[in-house]
Amino acid sequence: MKLGRVRNIVVVAGAGISTGSGIPDFRTPGTGLYANLAKYDIPYPEAIFNIDYFSDNPHPFFSLAKELYPGHHRPNYVHYFIRMLHQKGLLLRMYTQNIDGLEKLCGIPDDKLVEAHGSFATAACHLCYTPYPAEEAKQAIMKGNVPICTFCAGAVKPNVVFFGEDLPEKYFQHAEDFPKADLLMIMGTSLKIEPFASLVNTVKSTVPRLLLNRDPVGPFERRPLRRADYMELGDLSDSVRKLAEILGWHTEIQDLMNSHENGLRSYTDPSNSSGTAASKQEFQPPQNSNKCLWSATKNPNILLLRCV
Ligand code: CNA
């Protein structure tokens, strides 16, 4: 990367990139969701994301959805590192299994992002797929109600991909992207869920694959490693920070993160001086920025301020 030989990075990510934001992953012993599902009263852990089980009883998933709905958590350093890859013109695409929306929230643009397991941004009937307003579905779920399809009376669910459901069309862009990659970065995933997990085997055999994770996963469990494979094991925030320092990007990422987070917080924090939602005029741009631009987001309550 330092020599400018890498121009088309594909990032493959999972729940481990968001544990630093306070969202539990699936499989980490003790803290992962699978170890803490007793409260949802389900027969086996995967049932919570099983479409047939949902059809029978949507309540366990809706209880979990209340915790996972975007809005409670902020992107962390790892998300902003990936955004920096984009800003440096190096990100070909990010393929994420996450449904927490933190990639979008940190400013990775739609055309650079494939949310392979869907998101909470849209909702539809789980039986007839008739679209349903996402915000109304959220309101119902938050109140403990089941949103009902107006066409067939089936339960509506956010368009998060369950076991047994098709992946979004955008996912199939991988057939063009992976052969073009000149570096594959794999972050915070156990590579246990197919077909996503096998994507990492579709880059050319000479292309370096870098695994940043707590433990070896997928092809990195085999010995010897492929010649161009490298893994850095440990906490992802530490490994990513180390990489950012090697690249000389650390301060830039911190500045980006601070200005972006302060901008969002300042506009959305209802506990600010006015006592209500902040207004545009009250926001003071960061001192070192020349130009700030407001833009709309999908959430009508949030405007995005970009300062350069
Ligand atoms: P997983 O199976 O729980 O694996 C996570 C991996 O990340 C494990 O190998 C962990 O060791 C590793 N890990 C966790 N935290 C760290 C850390 N701080 N530093 C280094 N490594 C870490 O999750 P996957 O993403 O592989 O499984 C795919 C599922 C998880 C997808 O279908 C998601 O929808 C689902 N999921 C998403 C979220 C989210 O959106 N944030 C949360 C929980 C589950």
mmCIF file of C-alpha atoms and ligand atoms in Angstrom:
data_model
loop_
_atom_site.group_PDB
_atom_site.id
_atom_site.type_symbol
_atom_site.label_atom_id
_atom_site.label_comp_id
_atom_site.label_asym_id
_atom_site.label_seq_id
_atom_site.Cartn_x
_atom_site.Cartn_y
_atom_site.Cartn_z
ATOM 1 C CA MET A 1 0.000 0.000 0.000
ATOM 2 C CA LYS A 2 2.823 2.383 0.882
ATOM 3 C CA LEU A 3 4.447 1.802 -2.488
ATOM 4 C CA GLY A 4 1.190 2.602 -4.260
ATOM 5 C CA ARG A 5 0.935 -0.880 -5.741
ATOM 6 C CA VAL A 6 -2.458 -1.572 -4.210
ATOM 7 C CA ARG A 7 -5.407 0.200 -5.792
ATOM 8 C CA ASN A 8 -8.388 -2.123 -5.543
ATOM 9 C CA ILE A 9 -8.923 -3.295 -2.001
ATOM 10 C CA VAL A 10 -11.891 -5.493 -1.211
ATOM 11 C CA VAL A 11 -12.862 -5.585 2.473
ATOM 12 C CA VAL A 12 -14.822 -8.526 3.836
ATOM 13 C CA ALA A 13 -16.207 -7.884 7.318
ATOM 14 C CA GLY A 14 -18.328 -9.364 10.061
ATOM 15 C CA ALA A 15 -19.687 -8.705 13.521
ATOM 16 C CA GLY A 16 -16.158 -8.390 15.000
ATOM 17 C CA ILE A 17 -15.738 -4.898 13.509
ATOM 18 C CA SER A 18 -18.675 -3.670 15.607
ATOM 19 C CA THR A 19 -17.859 -5.225 18.991
ATOM 20 C CA GLY A 20 -15.769 -2.085 19.617
ATOM 21 C CA SER A 21 -19.039 -0.133 19.255
ATOM 22 C CA GLY A 22 -20.652 -2.242 21.980
ATOM 23 C CA ILE A 23 -22.614 -4.625 19.710
ATOM 24 C CA PRO A 24 -22.052 -8.288 20.616
ATOM 25 C CA ASP A 25 -21.047 -10.650 17.805
ATOM 26 C CA PHE A 26 -22.497 -14.163 17.392
ATOM 27 C CA ARG A 27 -19.784 -16.552 18.428
ATOM 28 C CA THR A 28 -17.388 -14.971 20.929
ATOM 29 C CA PRO A 29 -17.672 -17.262 23.972
ATOM 30 C CA GLY A 30 -19.312 -15.514 26.930
ATOM 31 C CA THR A 31 -20.230 -12.202 25.287
ATOM 32 C CA GLY A 32 -21.557 -13.355 21.873
ATOM 33 C CA LEU A 33 -25.300 -13.374 21.179
ATOM 34 C CA TYR A 34 -25.314 -17.170 20.902
ATOM 35 C CA ALA A 35 -24.121 -17.465 24.488
ATOM 36 C CA ASN A 36 -26.811 -15.096 25.755
ATOM 37 C CA LEU A 37 -29.999 -16.193 24.076
ATOM 38 C CA ALA A 38 -31.687 -17.747 27.120
ATOM 39 C CA LYS A 39 -33.789 -14.603 27.589
ATOM 40 C CA TYR A 40 -35.320 -15.020 24.111
ATOM 41 C CA ASP A 41 -36.768 -18.437 24.904
ATOM 42 C CA ILE A 42 -35.693 -20.224 21.712
ATOM 43 C CA PRO A 43 -34.936 -23.928 21.237
ATOM 44 C CA TYR A 44 -31.466 -23.449 19.647
ATOM 45 C CA PRO A 45 -29.375 -20.286 18.924
ATOM 46 C CA GLU A 46 -29.800 -20.173 15.125
ATOM 47 C CA ALA A 47 -33.608 -20.253 15.542
ATOM 48 C CA ILE A 48 -33.575 -16.530 16.145
ATOM 49 C CA PHE A 49 -32.520 -15.989 12.492
ATOM 50 C CA ASN A 50 -34.433 -18.939 11.024
ATOM 51 C CA ILE A 51 -37.217 -17.865 8.658
ATOM 52 C CA ASP A 52 -39.442 -20.870 9.401
ATOM 53 C CA TYR A 53 -39.108 -20.302 13.117
ATOM 54 C CA PHE A 54 -39.895 -16.596 12.587
ATOM 55 C CA SER A 55 -43.018 -17.543 10.647
ATOM 56 C CA ASP A 56 -44.170 -19.512 13.651
ATOM 57 C CA ASN A 57 -43.080 -17.061 16.321
ATOM 58 C CA PRO A 58 -41.630 -13.646 15.380
ATOM 59 C CA HIS A 59 -41.313 -12.400 18.975
ATOM 60 C CA PRO A 60 -37.786 -13.684 19.795
ATOM 61 C CA PHE A 61 -36.349 -11.947 16.718
ATOM 62 C CA PHE A 62 -38.277 -8.753 17.436
ATOM 63 C CA SER A 63 -36.935 -8.663 21.008
ATOM 64 C CA LEU A 64 -33.411 -8.933 19.630
ATOM 65 C CA ALA A 65 -34.198 -6.418 16.857
ATOM 66 C CA LYS A 66 -35.079 -3.815 19.498
ATOM 67 C CA GLU A 67 -31.453 -3.999 20.665
ATOM 68 C CA LEU A 68 -29.908 -4.162 17.196
ATOM 69 C CA TYR A 69 -31.922 -1.381 15.521
ATOM 70 C CA PRO A 70 -29.561 1.320 14.259
ATOM 71 C CA GLY A 71 -29.523 4.429 16.404
ATOM 72 C CA HIS A 72 -28.139 3.044 19.652
ATOM 73 C CA HIS A 73 -24.518 2.640 18.555
ATOM 74 C CA ARG A 74 -21.756 4.675 16.925
ATOM 75 C CA PRO A 75 -19.146 3.581 14.370
ATOM 76 C CA ASN A 76 -15.663 2.957 15.809
ATOM 77 C CA TYR A 77 -12.074 3.405 14.622
ATOM 78 C CA VAL A 78 -12.251 0.256 12.457
ATOM 79 C CA HIS A 79 -15.214 1.631 10.468
ATOM 80 C CA TYR A 80 -13.403 4.920 9.965
ATOM 81 C CA PHE A 81 -10.256 3.097 8.820
ATOM 82 C CA ILE A 82 -12.347 1.510 6.058
ATOM 83 C CA ARG A 83 -13.832 4.881 5.205
ATOM 84 C CA MET A 84 -10.265 6.218 4.957
ATOM 85 C CA LEU A 85 -9.459 3.470 2.439
ATOM 86 C CA HIS A 86 -12.312 4.915 0.395
ATOM 87 C CA GLN A 87 -11.122 8.499 0.831
ATOM 88 C CA LYS A 88 -7.663 7.506 -0.343
ATOM 89 C CA GLY A 89 -9.262 6.000 -3.472
ATOM 90 C CA LEU A 90 -8.215 2.455 -2.529
ATOM 91 C CA LEU A 91 -11.532 0.812 -1.685
ATOM 92 C CA LEU A 92 -13.006 -1.188 -4.540
ATOM 93 C CA ARG A 93 -15.857 -2.478 -2.355
ATOM 94 C CA MET A 94 -16.725 -3.429 1.195
ATOM 95 C CA TYR A 95 -18.735 -6.622 1.674
ATOM 96 C CA THR A 96 -20.237 -6.692 5.141
ATOM 97 C CA GLN A 97 -22.346 -9.302 6.905
ATOM 98 C CA ASN A 98 -23.352 -6.721 9.500
ATOM 99 C CA ILE A 99 -26.861 -5.405 9.838
ATOM 100 C CA ASP A 100 -26.093 -2.572 12.239
ATOM 101 C CA GLY A 101 -25.774 0.137 9.567
ATOM 102 C CA LEU A 102 -22.528 1.488 11.064
ATOM 103 C CA GLU A 103 -20.705 1.382 7.717
ATOM 104 C CA LYS A 104 -23.209 3.826 6.223
ATOM 105 C CA LEU A 105 -23.250 5.904 9.375
ATOM 106 C CA CYS A 106 -19.489 6.471 9.242
ATOM 107 C CA GLY A 107 -19.823 7.723 5.670
ATOM 108 C CA ILE A 108 -18.912 4.791 3.420
ATOM 109 C CA PRO A 109 -21.016 5.587 0.340
ATOM 110 C CA ASP A 110 -23.724 3.249 -0.936
ATOM 111 C CA ASP A 111 -21.900 2.411 -4.156
ATOM 112 C CA LYS A 112 -18.863 1.180 -2.194
ATOM 113 C CA LEU A 113 -20.892 -0.983 0.172
ATOM 114 C CA VAL A 114 -22.587 -4.357 -0.125
ATOM 115 C CA GLU A 115 -24.703 -5.217 2.904
ATOM 116 C CA ALA A 116 -24.769 -8.908 2.081
ATOM 117 C CA HIS A 117 -27.105 -9.876 4.911
ATOM 118 C CA GLY A 118 -29.438 -6.931 4.414
ATOM 119 C CA SER A 119 -30.240 -4.168 6.881
ATOM 120 C CA PHE A 120 -32.995 -2.506 8.895
ATOM 121 C CA ALA A 121 -33.294 0.315 6.333
ATOM 122 C CA THR A 122 -36.233 -1.346 4.559
ATOM 123 C CA ALA A 123 -38.924 -3.852 5.577
ATOM 124 C CA ALA A 124 -41.290 -6.266 3.835
ATOM 125 C CA CYS A 125 -43.722 -9.100 4.487
ATOM 126 C CA HIS A 126 -41.747 -12.297 5.128
ATOM 127 C CA LEU A 127 -44.345 -14.302 3.147
ATOM 128 C CA CYS A 128 -45.339 -12.260 0.076
ATOM 129 C CA TYR A 129 -42.460 -9.707 0.173
ATOM 130 C CA THR A 130 -44.831 -6.739 -0.161
ATOM 131 C CA PRO A 131 -42.786 -3.716 0.960
ATOM 132 C CA TYR A 132 -43.821 -2.076 4.232
ATOM 133 C CA PRO A 133 -42.693 1.357 5.501
ATOM 134 C CA ALA A 134 -39.524 0.679 7.516
ATOM 135 C CA GLU A 135 -40.221 3.399 10.061
ATOM 136 C CA GLU A 136 -43.726 2.040 10.780
ATOM 137 C CA ALA A 137 -42.310 -1.460 11.197
ATOM 138 C CA LYS A 138 -39.747 -0.080 13.635
ATOM 139 C CA GLN A 139 -42.397 1.772 15.670
ATOM 140 C CA ALA A 140 -44.494 -1.402 15.960
ATOM 141 C CA ILE A 141 -41.514 -3.594 16.924
ATOM 142 C CA MET A 142 -40.338 -1.055 19.505
ATOM 143 C CA LYS A 143 -43.790 -1.154 21.115
ATOM 144 C CA GLY A 144 -43.703 -4.959 21.231
ATOM 145 C CA ASN A 145 -46.242 -5.346 18.393
ATOM 146 C CA VAL A 146 -45.954 -7.437 15.230
ATOM 147 C CA PRO A 147 -46.261 -5.307 12.057
ATOM 148 C CA ILE A 148 -48.763 -7.022 9.753
ATOM 149 C CA CYS A 149 -48.737 -7.071 5.952
ATOM 150 C CA THR A 150 -51.724 -5.199 4.519
ATOM 151 C CA PHE A 151 -51.827 -7.578 1.548
ATOM 152 C CA CYS A 152 -51.595 -11.091 3.037
ATOM 153 C CA ALA A 153 -51.604 -10.516 6.823
ATOM 154 C CA GLY A 154 -48.182 -12.181 7.209
ATOM 155 C CA ALA A 155 -45.679 -10.811 9.725
ATOM 156 C CA VAL A 156 -43.524 -7.995 8.384
ATOM 157 C CA LYS A 157 -39.819 -8.050 9.139
ATOM 158 C CA PRO A 158 -36.903 -5.707 8.445
ATOM 159 C CA ASN A 159 -35.015 -6.841 5.344
ATOM 160 C CA VAL A 160 -32.326 -8.595 7.341
ATOM 161 C CA VAL A 161 -31.417 -11.857 5.591
ATOM 162 C CA PHE A 162 -32.344 -14.941 7.622
ATOM 163 C CA PHE A 163 -31.058 -18.491 7.201
ATOM 164 C CA GLY A 164 -33.074 -19.904 4.310
ATOM 165 C CA GLU A 165 -33.543 -16.535 2.532
ATOM 166 C CA ASP A 166 -31.950 -15.185 -0.652
ATOM 167 C CA LEU A 167 -29.154 -12.655 -0.462
ATOM 168 C CA PRO A 168 -29.752 -9.187 -1.950
ATOM 169 C CA GLU A 169 -29.069 -8.703 -5.651
ATOM 170 C CA LYS A 170 -26.134 -6.397 -4.930
ATOM 171 C CA TYR A 171 -24.261 -9.298 -3.349
ATOM 172 C CA PHE A 172 -23.808 -10.880 -6.793
ATOM 173 C CA GLN A 173 -21.587 -7.975 -7.793
ATOM 174 C CA HIS A 174 -18.871 -10.090 -6.140
ATOM 175 C CA ALA A 175 -18.425 -12.003 -9.413
ATOM 176 C CA GLU A 176 -16.928 -8.835 -10.935
ATOM 177 C CA ASP A 177 -15.277 -7.356 -7.864
ATOM 178 C CA PHE A 178 -13.240 -10.212 -6.429
ATOM 179 C CA PRO A 179 -11.277 -11.023 -9.609
ATOM 180 C CA LYS A 180 -10.317 -7.317 -9.762
ATOM 181 C CA ALA A 181 -9.052 -7.137 -6.164
ATOM 182 C CA ASP A 182 -5.344 -6.596 -5.585
ATOM 183 C CA LEU A 183 -5.675 -6.923 -1.787
ATOM 184 C CA LEU A 184 -8.324 -8.667 0.284
ATOM 185 C CA MET A 185 -8.765 -7.538 3.875
ATOM 186 C CA ILE A 186 -10.813 -9.877 6.068
ATOM 187 C CA MET A 187 -11.901 -8.381 9.375
ATOM 188 C CA GLY A 188 -13.846 -9.600 12.400
ATOM 189 C CA THR A 189 -15.625 -12.618 10.967
ATOM 190 C CA SER A 190 -15.657 -16.320 11.797
ATOM 191 C CA LEU A 191 -16.281 -17.110 8.089
ATOM 192 C CA LYS A 192 -18.866 -19.670 9.159
ATOM 193 C CA ILE A 193 -21.862 -18.474 7.152
ATOM 194 C CA GLU A 194 -22.190 -19.505 3.520
ATOM 195 C CA PRO A 195 -22.256 -18.422 0.758
ATOM 196 C CA PHE A 196 -20.524 -15.320 2.146
ATOM 197 C CA ALA A 197 -17.602 -17.216 3.705
ATOM 198 C CA SER A 198 -16.472 -18.712 0.392
ATOM 199 C CA LEU A 199 -16.071 -15.273 -1.187
ATOM 200 C CA VAL A 200 -12.574 -15.088 0.287
ATOM 201 C CA ASN A 201 -11.533 -17.967 -1.993
ATOM 202 C CA THR A 202 -12.511 -16.127 -5.154
ATOM 203 C CA VAL A 203 -9.614 -13.665 -5.401
ATOM 204 C CA LYS A 204 -6.708 -14.634 -7.675
ATOM 205 C CA SER A 205 -4.282 -16.996 -5.937
ATOM 206 C CA THR A 206 -1.463 -14.433 -6.104
ATOM 207 C CA VAL A 207 -3.523 -11.716 -4.407
ATOM 208 C CA PRO A 208 -2.529 -11.022 -0.785
ATOM 209 C CA ARG A 209 -5.195 -11.844 1.783
ATOM 210 C CA LEU A 210 -4.840 -10.114 5.140
ATOM 211 C CA LEU A 211 -6.834 -11.488 8.073
ATOM 212 C CA LEU A 212 -7.350 -9.168 11.046
ATOM 213 C CA ASN A 213 -9.197 -11.173 13.678
ATOM 214 C CA ARG A 214 -8.941 -12.525 17.192
ATOM 215 C CA ASP A 215 -8.412 -16.073 15.910
ATOM 216 C CA PRO A 216 -7.568 -17.839 12.640
ATOM 217 C CA VAL A 217 -10.661 -18.558 10.543
ATOM 218 C CA GLY A 218 -11.585 -20.141 7.199
ATOM 219 C CA PRO A 219 -8.537 -20.772 4.988
ATOM 220 C CA PHE A 220 -6.302 -19.296 7.699
ATOM 221 C CA GLU A 221 -6.934 -22.345 9.896
ATOM 222 C CA ARG A 222 -4.987 -24.534 7.458
ATOM 223 C CA ARG A 223 -1.201 -24.977 7.529
ATOM 224 C CA PRO A 224 0.853 -23.972 5.716
ATOM 225 C CA LEU A 225 -0.826 -20.684 4.802
ATOM 226 C CA ARG A 226 -1.067 -19.751 1.151
ATOM 227 C CA ARG A 227 2.045 -17.780 0.138
ATOM 228 C CA ALA A 228 0.279 -14.424 -0.100
ATOM 229 C CA ASP A 229 -1.757 -14.879 3.108
ATOM 230 C CA TYR A 230 -0.949 -12.983 6.276
ATOM 231 C CA MET A 231 -2.783 -12.753 9.572
ATOM 232 C CA GLU A 232 -2.547 -10.384 12.484
ATOM 233 C CA LEU A 233 -4.300 -11.913 15.471
ATOM 234 C CA GLY A 234 -5.589 -9.949 18.451
ATOM 235 C CA ASP A 235 -8.050 -7.170 19.106
ATOM 236 C CA LEU A 236 -9.155 -5.612 15.844
ATOM 237 C CA SER A 237 -8.951 -2.011 17.054
ATOM 238 C CA ASP A 238 -5.308 -2.581 18.049
ATOM 239 C CA SER A 239 -4.408 -4.301 14.773
ATOM 240 C CA VAL A 240 -6.158 -1.687 12.643
ATOM 241 C CA ARG A 241 -4.563 1.124 14.581
ATOM 242 C CA LYS A 242 -1.145 -0.503 14.115
ATOM 243 C CA LEU A 243 -1.757 -0.744 10.383
ATOM 244 C CA ALA A 244 -2.940 2.879 10.264
ATOM 245 C CA GLU A 245 0.227 3.971 12.049
ATOM 246 C CA ILE A 246 2.420 2.041 9.601
ATOM 247 C CA LEU A 247 0.582 3.790 6.768
ATOM 248 C CA GLY A 248 0.897 7.189 8.495
ATOM 249 C CA TRP A 249 -2.903 7.602 8.583
ATOM 250 C CA HIS A 250 -3.605 7.401 12.306
ATOM 251 C CA THR A 251 -4.011 11.127 13.029
ATOM 252 C CA GLU A 252 -6.016 11.648 9.870
ATOM 253 C CA ILE A 253 -8.412 8.859 10.863
ATOM 254 C CA GLN A 254 -8.781 10.251 14.370
ATOM 255 C CA ASP A 255 -9.525 13.737 13.003
ATOM 256 C CA LEU A 256 -12.053 12.323 10.554
ATOM 257 C CA MET A 257 -13.700 10.308 13.312
ATOM 258 C CA ASN A 258 -13.830 13.229 15.746
ATOM 259 C CA SER A 259 -15.223 15.756 13.290
ATOM 260 C CA HIS A 260 -17.768 13.324 11.863
ATOM 261 C CA GLU A 261 -18.935 12.070 15.246
ATOM 262 C CA ASN A 262 -19.092 15.578 16.738
ATOM 263 C CA GLY A 263 -21.048 16.804 13.732
ATOM 264 C CA LEU A 264 -23.606 14.032 14.039
ATOM 265 C CA ARG A 265 -23.876 14.254 17.819
ATOM 266 C CA SER A 266 -24.227 17.995 17.800
ATOM 267 C CA TYR A 267 -27.133 17.847 15.403
ATOM 268 C CA THR A 268 -28.945 14.877 16.936
ATOM 269 C CA ASP A 269 -28.331 15.227 20.665
ATOM 270 C CA PRO A 270 -31.612 16.377 22.244
ATOM 271 C CA SER A 271 -29.824 17.227 25.491
ATOM 272 C CA ASN A 272 -27.977 20.206 24.018
ATOM 273 C CA SER A 273 -28.388 23.809 25.105
ATOM 274 C CA SER A 274 -31.703 24.458 23.338
ATOM 275 C CA GLY A 275 -33.335 21.536 25.147
ATOM 276 C CA THR A 276 -34.731 20.241 21.842
ATOM 277 C CA ALA A 277 -33.091 18.791 18.748
ATOM 278 C CA ALA A 278 -30.161 20.994 17.758
ATOM 279 C CA SER A 279 -30.526 23.247 14.778
ATOM 280 C CA LYS A 280 -28.032 23.722 11.975
ATOM 281 C CA GLN A 281 -27.169 27.230 13.076
ATOM 282 C CA GLU A 282 -26.062 26.112 16.527
ATOM 283 C CA PHE A 283 -23.345 23.843 15.185
ATOM 284 C CA GLN A 284 -19.787 25.198 15.215
ATOM 285 C CA PRO A 285 -17.656 23.642 12.441
ATOM 286 C CA PRO A 286 -14.299 22.209 13.551
ATOM 287 C CA GLN A 287 -11.642 24.962 13.667
ATOM 288 C CA ASN A 288 -9.348 23.346 11.103
ATOM 289 C CA SER A 289 -12.001 22.948 8.404
ATOM 290 C CA ASN A 290 -12.418 25.331 5.454
ATOM 291 C CA LYS A 291 -15.729 24.195 4.105
ATOM 292 C CA CYS A 292 -18.700 22.365 5.611
ATOM 293 C CA LEU A 293 -21.583 20.938 3.647
ATOM 294 C CA TRP A 294 -24.896 19.622 4.997
ATOM 295 C CA SER A 295 -26.551 16.721 3.247
ATOM 296 C CA ALA A 296 -29.694 14.694 3.861
ATOM 297 C CA THR A 297 -29.609 11.077 5.025
ATOM 298 C CA LYS A 298 -32.260 8.361 4.879
ATOM 299 C CA ASN A 299 -33.141 9.163 8.483
ATOM 300 C CA PRO A 300 -35.194 12.372 8.416
ATOM 301 C CA ASN A 301 -33.906 13.239 11.909
ATOM 302 C CA ILE A 302 -30.280 13.207 10.872
ATOM 303 C CA LEU A 303 -28.452 15.605 8.601
ATOM 304 C CA LEU A 304 -24.878 14.875 7.734
ATOM 305 C CA LEU A 305 -22.237 17.582 7.982
ATOM 306 C CA ARG A 306 -19.075 16.996 5.990
ATOM 307 C CA CYS A 307 -16.199 19.346 6.793
ATOM 308 C CA VAL A 308 -13.024 19.487 4.756
HETATM 309 P P1 CNA B 1 -19.278 -14.242 14.358
HETATM 310 O O1 CNA B 1 -19.523 -15.621 13.895
HETATM 311 O O2 CNA B 1 -19.765 -13.874 15.708
HETATM 312 O O3 CNA B 1 -17.696 -14.006 14.292
HETATM 313 C C1 CNA B 1 -17.082 -12.832 14.743
HETATM 314 C C2 CNA B 1 -15.571 -12.991 14.632
HETATM 315 O O4 CNA B 1 -14.978 -11.770 14.980
HETATM 316 C C3 CNA B 1 -14.996 -14.071 15.562
HETATM 317 O O5 CNA B 1 -14.000 -14.799 14.885
HETATM 318 C C4 CNA B 1 -14.404 -13.260 16.709
HETATM 319 O O6 CNA B 1 -13.295 -13.874 17.311
HETATM 320 C C5 CNA B 1 -14.001 -11.999 15.987
HETATM 321 N N1 CNA B 1 -14.002 -10.816 16.854
HETATM 322 C C6 CNA B 1 -15.014 -10.335 17.607
HETATM 323 N N2 CNA B 1 -14.649 -9.200 18.226
HETATM 324 C C7 CNA B 1 -13.355 -8.983 17.865
HETATM 325 C C8 CNA B 1 -12.406 -7.985 18.175
HETATM 326 N N3 CNA B 1 -12.698 -6.956 18.990
HETATM 327 N N4 CNA B 1 -11.175 -8.076 17.651
HETATM 328 C C9 CNA B 1 -10.837 -9.101 16.819
HETATM 329 N N5 CNA B 1 -11.701 -10.071 16.473
HETATM 330 C C10 CNA B 1 -12.936 -10.013 16.992
HETATM 331 O O7 CNA B 1 -19.862 -13.169 13.332
HETATM 332 P P2 CNA B 1 -19.813 -13.194 11.730
HETATM 333 O O8 CNA B 1 -19.946 -11.797 11.305
HETATM 334 O O9 CNA B 1 -18.701 -13.993 11.193
HETATM 335 O O10 CNA B 1 -21.159 -13.992 11.398
HETATM 336 C C11 CNA B 1 -22.004 -13.529 10.468
HETATM 337 C C12 CNA B 1 -23.360 -13.150 11.033
HETATM 338 C C13 CNA B 1 -23.273 -12.344 12.287
HETATM 339 C C14 CNA B 1 -24.060 -12.242 10.078
HETATM 340 O O11 CNA B 1 -25.147 -12.872 9.504
HETATM 341 C C15 CNA B 1 -24.517 -11.009 10.869
HETATM 342 O O12 CNA B 1 -25.788 -10.581 10.494
HETATM 343 C C16 CNA B 1 -24.470 -11.429 12.273
HETATM 344 N N6 CNA B 1 -24.307 -10.403 13.305
HETATM 345 C C17 CNA B 1 -24.168 -9.083 12.983
HETATM 346 C C18 CNA B 1 -24.005 -8.149 13.977
HETATM 347 C C19 CNA B 1 -23.868 -6.712 13.608
HETATM 348 O O13 CNA B 1 -24.472 -6.273 12.637
HETATM 349 N N7 CNA B 1 -23.047 -5.938 14.324
HETATM 350 C C20 CNA B 1 -23.961 -8.536 15.332
HETATM 351 C C21 CNA B 1 -24.120 -9.917 15.620
HETATM 352 C C22 CNA B 1 -24.278 -10.830 14.606
#
